[in-house]
PDB file of C-alpha atoms in Angstrom:
ATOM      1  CA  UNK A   1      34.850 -13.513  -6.908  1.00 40.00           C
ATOM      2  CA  UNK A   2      36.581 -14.450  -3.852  1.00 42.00           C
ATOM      3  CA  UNK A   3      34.724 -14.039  -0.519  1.00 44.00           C
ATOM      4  CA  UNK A   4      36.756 -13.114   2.745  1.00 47.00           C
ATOM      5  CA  UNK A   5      35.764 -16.207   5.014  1.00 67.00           C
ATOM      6  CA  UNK A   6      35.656 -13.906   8.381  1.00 81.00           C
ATOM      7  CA  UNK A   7      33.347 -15.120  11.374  1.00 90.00           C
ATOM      8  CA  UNK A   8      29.333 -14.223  10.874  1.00 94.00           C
ATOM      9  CA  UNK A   9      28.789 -10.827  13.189  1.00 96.00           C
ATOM     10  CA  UNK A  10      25.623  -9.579  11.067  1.00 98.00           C
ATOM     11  CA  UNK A  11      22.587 -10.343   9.292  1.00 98.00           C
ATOM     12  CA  UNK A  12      20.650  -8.400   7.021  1.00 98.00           C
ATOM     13  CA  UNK A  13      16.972  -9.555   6.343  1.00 98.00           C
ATOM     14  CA  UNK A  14      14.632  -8.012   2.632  1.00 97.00           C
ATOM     15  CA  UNK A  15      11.530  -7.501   2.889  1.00 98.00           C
ATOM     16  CA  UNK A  16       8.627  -8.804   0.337  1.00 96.00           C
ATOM     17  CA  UNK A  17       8.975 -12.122   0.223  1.00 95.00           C
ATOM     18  CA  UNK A  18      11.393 -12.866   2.863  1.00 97.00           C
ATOM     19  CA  UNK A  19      10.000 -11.398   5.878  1.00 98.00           C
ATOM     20  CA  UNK A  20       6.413  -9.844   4.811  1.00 97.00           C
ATOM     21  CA  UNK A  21       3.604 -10.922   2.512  1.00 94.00           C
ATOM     22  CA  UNK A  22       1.109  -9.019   0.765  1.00 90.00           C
ATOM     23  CA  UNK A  23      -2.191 -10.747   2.419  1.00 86.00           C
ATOM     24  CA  UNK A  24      -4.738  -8.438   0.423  1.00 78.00           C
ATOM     25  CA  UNK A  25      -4.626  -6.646  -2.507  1.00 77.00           C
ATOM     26  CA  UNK A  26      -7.053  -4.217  -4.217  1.00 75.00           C
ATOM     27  CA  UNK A  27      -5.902  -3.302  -7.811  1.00 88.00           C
ATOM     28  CA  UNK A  28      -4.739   0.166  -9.698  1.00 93.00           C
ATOM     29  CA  UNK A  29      -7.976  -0.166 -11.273  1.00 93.00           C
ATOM     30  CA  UNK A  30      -9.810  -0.073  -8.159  1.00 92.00           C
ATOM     31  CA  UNK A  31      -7.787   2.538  -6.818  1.00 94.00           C
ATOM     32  CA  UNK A  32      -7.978   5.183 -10.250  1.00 96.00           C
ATOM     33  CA  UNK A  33     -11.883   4.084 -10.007  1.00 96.00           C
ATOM     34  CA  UNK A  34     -11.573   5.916  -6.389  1.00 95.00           C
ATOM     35  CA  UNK A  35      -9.724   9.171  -7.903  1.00 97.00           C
ATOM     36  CA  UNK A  36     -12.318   9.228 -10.604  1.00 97.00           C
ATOM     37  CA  UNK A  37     -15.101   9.598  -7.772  1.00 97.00           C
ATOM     38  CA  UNK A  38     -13.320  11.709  -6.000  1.00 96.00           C
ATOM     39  CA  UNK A  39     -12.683  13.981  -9.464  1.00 96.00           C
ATOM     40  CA  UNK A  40      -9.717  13.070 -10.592  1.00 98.00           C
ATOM     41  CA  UNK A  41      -9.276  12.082 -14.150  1.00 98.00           C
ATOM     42  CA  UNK A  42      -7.137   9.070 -13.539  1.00 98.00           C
ATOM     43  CA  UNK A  43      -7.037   5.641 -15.029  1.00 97.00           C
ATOM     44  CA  UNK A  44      -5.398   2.702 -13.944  1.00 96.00           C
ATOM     45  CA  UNK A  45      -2.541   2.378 -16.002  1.00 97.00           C
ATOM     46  CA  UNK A  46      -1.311   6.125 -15.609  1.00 97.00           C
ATOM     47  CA  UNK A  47      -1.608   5.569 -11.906  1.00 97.00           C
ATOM     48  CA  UNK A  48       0.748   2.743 -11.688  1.00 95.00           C
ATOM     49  CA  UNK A  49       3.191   4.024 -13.896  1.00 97.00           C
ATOM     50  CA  UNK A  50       3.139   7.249 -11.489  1.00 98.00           C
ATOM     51  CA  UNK A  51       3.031   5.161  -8.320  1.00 96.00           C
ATOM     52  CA  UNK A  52       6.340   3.357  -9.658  1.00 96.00           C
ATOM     53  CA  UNK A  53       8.042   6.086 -10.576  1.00 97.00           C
ATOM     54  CA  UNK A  54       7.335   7.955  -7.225  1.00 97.00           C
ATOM     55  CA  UNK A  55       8.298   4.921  -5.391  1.00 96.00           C
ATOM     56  CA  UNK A  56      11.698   3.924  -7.232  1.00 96.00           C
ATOM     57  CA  UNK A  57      12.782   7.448  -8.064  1.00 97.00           C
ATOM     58  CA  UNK A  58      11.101  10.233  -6.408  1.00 97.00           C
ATOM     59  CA  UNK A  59      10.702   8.489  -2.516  1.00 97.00           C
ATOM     60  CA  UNK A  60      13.820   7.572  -2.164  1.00 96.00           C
ATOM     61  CA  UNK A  61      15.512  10.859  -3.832  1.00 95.00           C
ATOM     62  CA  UNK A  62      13.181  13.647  -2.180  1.00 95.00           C
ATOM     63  CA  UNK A  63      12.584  11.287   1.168  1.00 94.00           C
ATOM     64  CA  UNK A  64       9.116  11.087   1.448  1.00 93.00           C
ATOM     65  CA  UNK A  65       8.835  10.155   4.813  1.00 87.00           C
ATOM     66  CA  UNK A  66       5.216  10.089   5.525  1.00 93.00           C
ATOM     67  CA  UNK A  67       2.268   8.955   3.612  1.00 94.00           C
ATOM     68  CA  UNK A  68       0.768  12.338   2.974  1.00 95.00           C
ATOM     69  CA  UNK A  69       3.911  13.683   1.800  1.00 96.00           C
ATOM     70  CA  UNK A  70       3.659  10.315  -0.400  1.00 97.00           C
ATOM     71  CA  UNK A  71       0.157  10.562  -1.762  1.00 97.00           C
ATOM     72  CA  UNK A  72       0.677  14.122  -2.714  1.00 97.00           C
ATOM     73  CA  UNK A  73       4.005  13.211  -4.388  1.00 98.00           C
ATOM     74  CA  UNK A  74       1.791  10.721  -6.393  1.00 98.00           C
ATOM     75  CA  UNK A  75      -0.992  13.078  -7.343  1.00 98.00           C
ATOM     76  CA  UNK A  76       1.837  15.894  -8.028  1.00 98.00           C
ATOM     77  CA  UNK A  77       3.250  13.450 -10.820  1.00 98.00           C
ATOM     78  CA  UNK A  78      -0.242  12.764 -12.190  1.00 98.00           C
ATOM     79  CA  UNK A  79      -1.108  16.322 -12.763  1.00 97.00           C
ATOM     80  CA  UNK A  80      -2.871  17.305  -9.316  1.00 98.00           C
ATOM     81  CA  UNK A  81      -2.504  19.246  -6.329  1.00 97.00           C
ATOM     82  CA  UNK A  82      -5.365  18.463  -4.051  1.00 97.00           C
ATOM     83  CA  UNK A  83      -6.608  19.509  -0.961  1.00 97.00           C
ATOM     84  CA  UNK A  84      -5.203  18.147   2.644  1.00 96.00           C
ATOM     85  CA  UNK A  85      -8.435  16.456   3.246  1.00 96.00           C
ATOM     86  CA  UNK A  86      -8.084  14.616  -0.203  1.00 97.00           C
ATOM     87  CA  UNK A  87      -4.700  13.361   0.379  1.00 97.00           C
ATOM     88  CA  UNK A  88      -5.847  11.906   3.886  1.00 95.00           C
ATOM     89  CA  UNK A  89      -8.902   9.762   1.995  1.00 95.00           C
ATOM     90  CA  UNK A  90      -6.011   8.855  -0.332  1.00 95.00           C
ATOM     91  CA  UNK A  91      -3.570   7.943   1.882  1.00 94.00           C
ATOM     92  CA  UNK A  92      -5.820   5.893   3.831  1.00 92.00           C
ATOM     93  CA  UNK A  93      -7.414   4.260   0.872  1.00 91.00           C
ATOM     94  CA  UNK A  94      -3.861   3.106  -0.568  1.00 91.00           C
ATOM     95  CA  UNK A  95      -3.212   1.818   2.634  1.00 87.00           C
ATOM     96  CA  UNK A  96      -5.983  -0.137   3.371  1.00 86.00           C
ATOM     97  CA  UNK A  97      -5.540  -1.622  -0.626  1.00 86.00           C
ATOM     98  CA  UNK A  98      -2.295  -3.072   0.255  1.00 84.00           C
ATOM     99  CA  UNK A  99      -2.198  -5.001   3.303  1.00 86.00           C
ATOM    100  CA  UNK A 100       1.134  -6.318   4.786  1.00 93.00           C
ATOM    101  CA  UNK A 101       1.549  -9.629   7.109  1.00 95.00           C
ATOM    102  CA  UNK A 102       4.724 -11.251   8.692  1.00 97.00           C
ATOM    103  CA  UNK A 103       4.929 -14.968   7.692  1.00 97.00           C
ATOM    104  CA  UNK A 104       4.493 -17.415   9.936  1.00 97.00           C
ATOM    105  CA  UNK A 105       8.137 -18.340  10.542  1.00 97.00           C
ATOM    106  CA  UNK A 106       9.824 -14.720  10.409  1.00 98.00           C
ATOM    107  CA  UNK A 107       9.383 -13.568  14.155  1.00 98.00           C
ATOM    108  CA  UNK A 108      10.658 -16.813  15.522  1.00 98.00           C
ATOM    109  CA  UNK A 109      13.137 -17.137  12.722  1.00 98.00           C
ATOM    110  CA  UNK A 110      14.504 -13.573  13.872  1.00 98.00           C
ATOM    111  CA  UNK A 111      14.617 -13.327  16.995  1.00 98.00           C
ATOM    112  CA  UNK A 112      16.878 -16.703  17.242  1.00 97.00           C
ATOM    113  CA  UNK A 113      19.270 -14.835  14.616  1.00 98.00           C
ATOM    114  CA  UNK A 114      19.489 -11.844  16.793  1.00 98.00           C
ATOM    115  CA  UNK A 115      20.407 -13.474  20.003  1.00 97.00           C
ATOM    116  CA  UNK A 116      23.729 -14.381  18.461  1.00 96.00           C
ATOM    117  CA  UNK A 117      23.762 -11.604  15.307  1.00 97.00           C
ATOM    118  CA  UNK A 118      23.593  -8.097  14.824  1.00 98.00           C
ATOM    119  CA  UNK A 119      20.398  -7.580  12.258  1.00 98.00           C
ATOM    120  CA  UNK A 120      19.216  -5.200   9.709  1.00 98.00           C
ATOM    121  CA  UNK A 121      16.516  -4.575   7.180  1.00 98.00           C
ATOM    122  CA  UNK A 122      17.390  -3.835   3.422  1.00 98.00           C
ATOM    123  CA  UNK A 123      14.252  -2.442   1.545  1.00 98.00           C
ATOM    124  CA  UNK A 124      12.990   0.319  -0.887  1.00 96.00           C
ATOM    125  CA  UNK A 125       9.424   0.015   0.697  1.00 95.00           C
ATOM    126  CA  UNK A 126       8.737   3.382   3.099  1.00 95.00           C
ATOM    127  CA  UNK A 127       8.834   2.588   6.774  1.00 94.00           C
ATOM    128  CA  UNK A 128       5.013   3.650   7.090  1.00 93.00           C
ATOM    129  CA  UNK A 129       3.973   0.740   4.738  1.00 92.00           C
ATOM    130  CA  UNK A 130       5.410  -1.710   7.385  1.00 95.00           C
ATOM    131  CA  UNK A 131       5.618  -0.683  10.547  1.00 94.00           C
ATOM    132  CA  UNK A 132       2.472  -1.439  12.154  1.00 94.00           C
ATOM    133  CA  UNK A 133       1.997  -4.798  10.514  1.00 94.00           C
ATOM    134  CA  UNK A 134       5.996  -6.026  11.386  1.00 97.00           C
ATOM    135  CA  UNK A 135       6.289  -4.608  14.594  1.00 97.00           C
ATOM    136  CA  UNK A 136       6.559  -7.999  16.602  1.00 97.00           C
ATOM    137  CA  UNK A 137       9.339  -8.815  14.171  1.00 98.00           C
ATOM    138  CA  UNK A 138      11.177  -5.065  13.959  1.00 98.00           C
ATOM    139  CA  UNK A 139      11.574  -5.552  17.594  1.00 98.00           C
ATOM    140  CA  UNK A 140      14.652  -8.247  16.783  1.00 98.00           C
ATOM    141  CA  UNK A 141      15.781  -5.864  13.521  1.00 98.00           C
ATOM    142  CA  UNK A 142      18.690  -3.445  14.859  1.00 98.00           C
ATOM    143  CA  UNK A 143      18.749  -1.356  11.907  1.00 98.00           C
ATOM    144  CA  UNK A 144      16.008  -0.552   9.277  1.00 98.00           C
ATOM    145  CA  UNK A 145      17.197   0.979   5.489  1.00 97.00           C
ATOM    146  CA  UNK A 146      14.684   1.885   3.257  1.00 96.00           C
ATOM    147  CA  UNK A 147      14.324   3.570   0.280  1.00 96.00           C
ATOM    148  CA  UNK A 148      14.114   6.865   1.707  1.00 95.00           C
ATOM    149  CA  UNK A 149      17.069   6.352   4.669  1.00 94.00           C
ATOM    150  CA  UNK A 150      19.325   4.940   1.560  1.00 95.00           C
ATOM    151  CA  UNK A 151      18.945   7.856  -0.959  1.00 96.00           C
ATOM    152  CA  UNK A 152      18.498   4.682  -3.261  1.00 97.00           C
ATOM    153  CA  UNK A 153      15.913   1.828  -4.404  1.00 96.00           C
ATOM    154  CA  UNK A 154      17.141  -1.731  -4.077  1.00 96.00           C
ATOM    155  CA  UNK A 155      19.125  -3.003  -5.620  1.00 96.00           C
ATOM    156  CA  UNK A 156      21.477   0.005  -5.634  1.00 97.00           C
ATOM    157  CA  UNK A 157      24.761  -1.083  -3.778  1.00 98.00           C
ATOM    158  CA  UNK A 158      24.407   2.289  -1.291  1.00 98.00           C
ATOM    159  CA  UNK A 159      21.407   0.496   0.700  1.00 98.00           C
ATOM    160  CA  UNK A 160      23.889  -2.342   1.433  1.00 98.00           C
ATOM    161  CA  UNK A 161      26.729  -0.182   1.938  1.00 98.00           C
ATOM    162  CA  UNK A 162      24.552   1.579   4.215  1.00 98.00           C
ATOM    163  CA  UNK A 163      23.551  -1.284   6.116  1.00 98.00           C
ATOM    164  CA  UNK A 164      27.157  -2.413   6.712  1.00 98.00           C
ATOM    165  CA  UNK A 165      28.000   1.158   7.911  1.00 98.00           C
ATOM    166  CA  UNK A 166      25.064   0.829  10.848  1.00 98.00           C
ATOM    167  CA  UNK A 167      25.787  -2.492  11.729  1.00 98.00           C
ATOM    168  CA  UNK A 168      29.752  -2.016  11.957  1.00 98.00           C
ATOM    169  CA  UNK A 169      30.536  -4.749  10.168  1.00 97.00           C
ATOM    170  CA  UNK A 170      32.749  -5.459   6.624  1.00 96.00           C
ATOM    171  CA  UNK A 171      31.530  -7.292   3.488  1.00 96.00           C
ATOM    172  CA  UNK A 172      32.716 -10.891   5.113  1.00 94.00           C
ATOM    173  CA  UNK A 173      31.288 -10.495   8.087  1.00 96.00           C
ATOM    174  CA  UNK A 174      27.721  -9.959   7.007  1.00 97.00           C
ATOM    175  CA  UNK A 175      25.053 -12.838   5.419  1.00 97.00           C
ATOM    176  CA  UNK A 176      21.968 -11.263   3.336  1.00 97.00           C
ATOM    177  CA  UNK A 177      18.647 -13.585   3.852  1.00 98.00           C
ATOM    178  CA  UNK A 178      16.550 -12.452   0.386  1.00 95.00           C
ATOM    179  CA  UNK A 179      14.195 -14.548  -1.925  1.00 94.00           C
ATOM    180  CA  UNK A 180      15.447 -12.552  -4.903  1.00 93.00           C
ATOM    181  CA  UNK A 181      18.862 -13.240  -7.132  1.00 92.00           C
ATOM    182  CA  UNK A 182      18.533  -9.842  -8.646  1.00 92.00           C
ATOM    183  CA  UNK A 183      17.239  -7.700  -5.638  1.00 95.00           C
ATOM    184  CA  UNK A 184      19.204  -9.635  -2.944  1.00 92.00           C
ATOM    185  CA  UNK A 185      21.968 -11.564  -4.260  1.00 93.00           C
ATOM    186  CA  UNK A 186      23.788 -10.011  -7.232  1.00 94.00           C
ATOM    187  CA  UNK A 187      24.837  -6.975  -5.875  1.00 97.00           C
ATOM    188  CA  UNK A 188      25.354  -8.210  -1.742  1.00 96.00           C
ATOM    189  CA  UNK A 189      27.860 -11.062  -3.511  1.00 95.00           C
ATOM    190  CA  UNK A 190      29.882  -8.471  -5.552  1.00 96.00           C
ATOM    191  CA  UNK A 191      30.581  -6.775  -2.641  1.00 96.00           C
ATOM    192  CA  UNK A 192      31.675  -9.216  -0.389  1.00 95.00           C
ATOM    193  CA  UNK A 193      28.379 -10.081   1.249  1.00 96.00           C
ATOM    194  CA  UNK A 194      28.153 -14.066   1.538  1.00 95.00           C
ATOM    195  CA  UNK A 195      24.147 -14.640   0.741  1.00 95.00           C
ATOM    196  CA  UNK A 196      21.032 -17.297   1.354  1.00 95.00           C
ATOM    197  CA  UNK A 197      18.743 -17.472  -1.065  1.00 94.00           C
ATOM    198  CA  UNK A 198      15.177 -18.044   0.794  1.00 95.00           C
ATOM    199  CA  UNK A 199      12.894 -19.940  -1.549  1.00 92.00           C
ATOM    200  CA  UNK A 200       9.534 -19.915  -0.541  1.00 90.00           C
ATOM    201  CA  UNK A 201       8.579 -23.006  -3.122  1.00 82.00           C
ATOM    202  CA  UNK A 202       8.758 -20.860  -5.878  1.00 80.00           C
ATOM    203  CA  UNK A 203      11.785 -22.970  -7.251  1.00 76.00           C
ATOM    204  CA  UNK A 204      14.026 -20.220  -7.351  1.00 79.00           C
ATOM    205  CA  UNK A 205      17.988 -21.040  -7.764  1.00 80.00           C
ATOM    206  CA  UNK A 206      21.211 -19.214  -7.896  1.00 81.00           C
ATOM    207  CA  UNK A 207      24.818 -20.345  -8.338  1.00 82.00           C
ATOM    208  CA  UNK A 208      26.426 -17.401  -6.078  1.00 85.00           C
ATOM    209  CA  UNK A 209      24.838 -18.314  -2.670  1.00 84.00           C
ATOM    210  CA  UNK A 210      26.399 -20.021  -0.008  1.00 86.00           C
ATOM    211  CA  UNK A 211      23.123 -21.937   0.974  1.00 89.00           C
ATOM    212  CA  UNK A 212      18.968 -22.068   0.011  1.00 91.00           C
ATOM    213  CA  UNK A 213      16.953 -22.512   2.388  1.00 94.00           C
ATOM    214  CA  UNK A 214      12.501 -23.565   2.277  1.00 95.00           C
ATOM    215  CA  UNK A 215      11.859 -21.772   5.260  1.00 96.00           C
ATOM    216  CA  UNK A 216      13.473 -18.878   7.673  1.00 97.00           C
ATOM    217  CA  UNK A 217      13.336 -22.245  10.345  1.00 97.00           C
ATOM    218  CA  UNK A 218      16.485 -23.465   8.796  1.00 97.00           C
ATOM    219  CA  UNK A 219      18.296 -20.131   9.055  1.00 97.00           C
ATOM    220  CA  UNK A 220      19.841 -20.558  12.610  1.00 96.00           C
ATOM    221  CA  UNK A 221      21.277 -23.254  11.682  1.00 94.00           C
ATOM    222  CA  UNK A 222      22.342 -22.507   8.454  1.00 94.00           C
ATOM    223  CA  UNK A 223      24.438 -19.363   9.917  1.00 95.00           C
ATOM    224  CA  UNK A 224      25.831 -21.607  12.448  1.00 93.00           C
ATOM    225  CA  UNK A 225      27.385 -23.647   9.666  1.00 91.00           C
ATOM    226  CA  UNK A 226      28.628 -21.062   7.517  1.00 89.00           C
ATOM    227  CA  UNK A 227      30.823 -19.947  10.538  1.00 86.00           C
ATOM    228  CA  UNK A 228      34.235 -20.575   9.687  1.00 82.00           C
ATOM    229  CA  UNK A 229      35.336 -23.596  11.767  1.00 71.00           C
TER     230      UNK A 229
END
């Protein structure tokens, strides 16, 4: 595929593994043990099969916007409707199992991209999961597509499309930033989207990007180069 070599006017930034990192984790185990308690027949493997499927498929199609409207979602597709005080213990619980963090370089690494870029965020995740723990970095991100905003889970092309649309900008005139081939570069290069592959020493490579980079640090000037002289 040929890529339209226009000037750089927009940058769109993933998530996991680009921007945010997951800096504690308490298991499906853990969590089901916490249904059981609370009287819920539910063991771990049922409850991540459901909590997949209600992310990928069910969040982004029925737009569950808040985590309560989440949780119950969830415990719908396992076989429960509880009360409104269970779904608050749930919703908490989940949240506090999964803790977001910002790495080190991503504020810094934005806000120098969005002093000379239009910016936008490309993820399934729901905005609740993120919002508090990224807010120093949203504050540089112009536009923010999730799952829900989308209609679609990454790596369906509409979350790109639907990025472009905010931002104004065509397929050449927009750069995606993602540590994933399959999430953030196969579909952003077929349609037009020139990509860096952030590789976070995981040895990660990919023939269709214009340029990998070992830290967001290197991005400025990586976009500066990719300008079209």
């Amino acid at each position: 595929m040929v890529v339209s070599w226009l000037a750089i006017r927009a940058v769109i930034f993933d998530l996991m593994g680009t921007l945010a990192y997951r800096k504690r984790r308490i298991g499906f185990k853990r969590l089901s043990e916490l249904l059981r308690n609370m009287g819920y027949d539910v063991y771990h493997q049922e409850l991540e099969a459901a909590y997949r499927y209600v992310l990928f498929i069910d969040y982004p199609k029925l737009r569950l916007e808040s985590p309560e409207v989440f949780y119950r979602q969830l415990m719908l597709r396992l076989g429960y409707q509880p009360p409104s005080r269970h779904i608050e213990v749930i919703a908490e619980r989940f949240e506090e199992a999964e803790e977001l963090a910002p790495y080190p370089d991503a504020e810094e690494a934005v806000r120098q991209v969005h002093l000379r870029y239009k910016t936008a965020l490309a993820t399934t995740i729901p905005r609740f999961r993120f919002q508090k723990p990224l807010s120093r970095v949203l504050r540089y991100i112009d536009h923010v597509v999730n799952g829900a905003e989308a209609g679609v889970a990454k790596p369906n092309p509409k979350m790109f499309l639907e990025c472009l649309r905010r931002l104004g900008v065509s397929p050449g005139e927009a750069v995606m930033v993602g540590d994933s081939p399959d999430l953030d570069v196969d579909v952003p290069y077929s349609l037009g989207i020139k990509c860096v592959l952030l590789d976070r020493g995981q040895g990660v490579v990919c023939a269709k990007v214009e340029a990998a980079i070992a830290s967001l640090k290197e991005l400025p000037h990586v976009l500066a180069q990719l300008q079209p002289s």
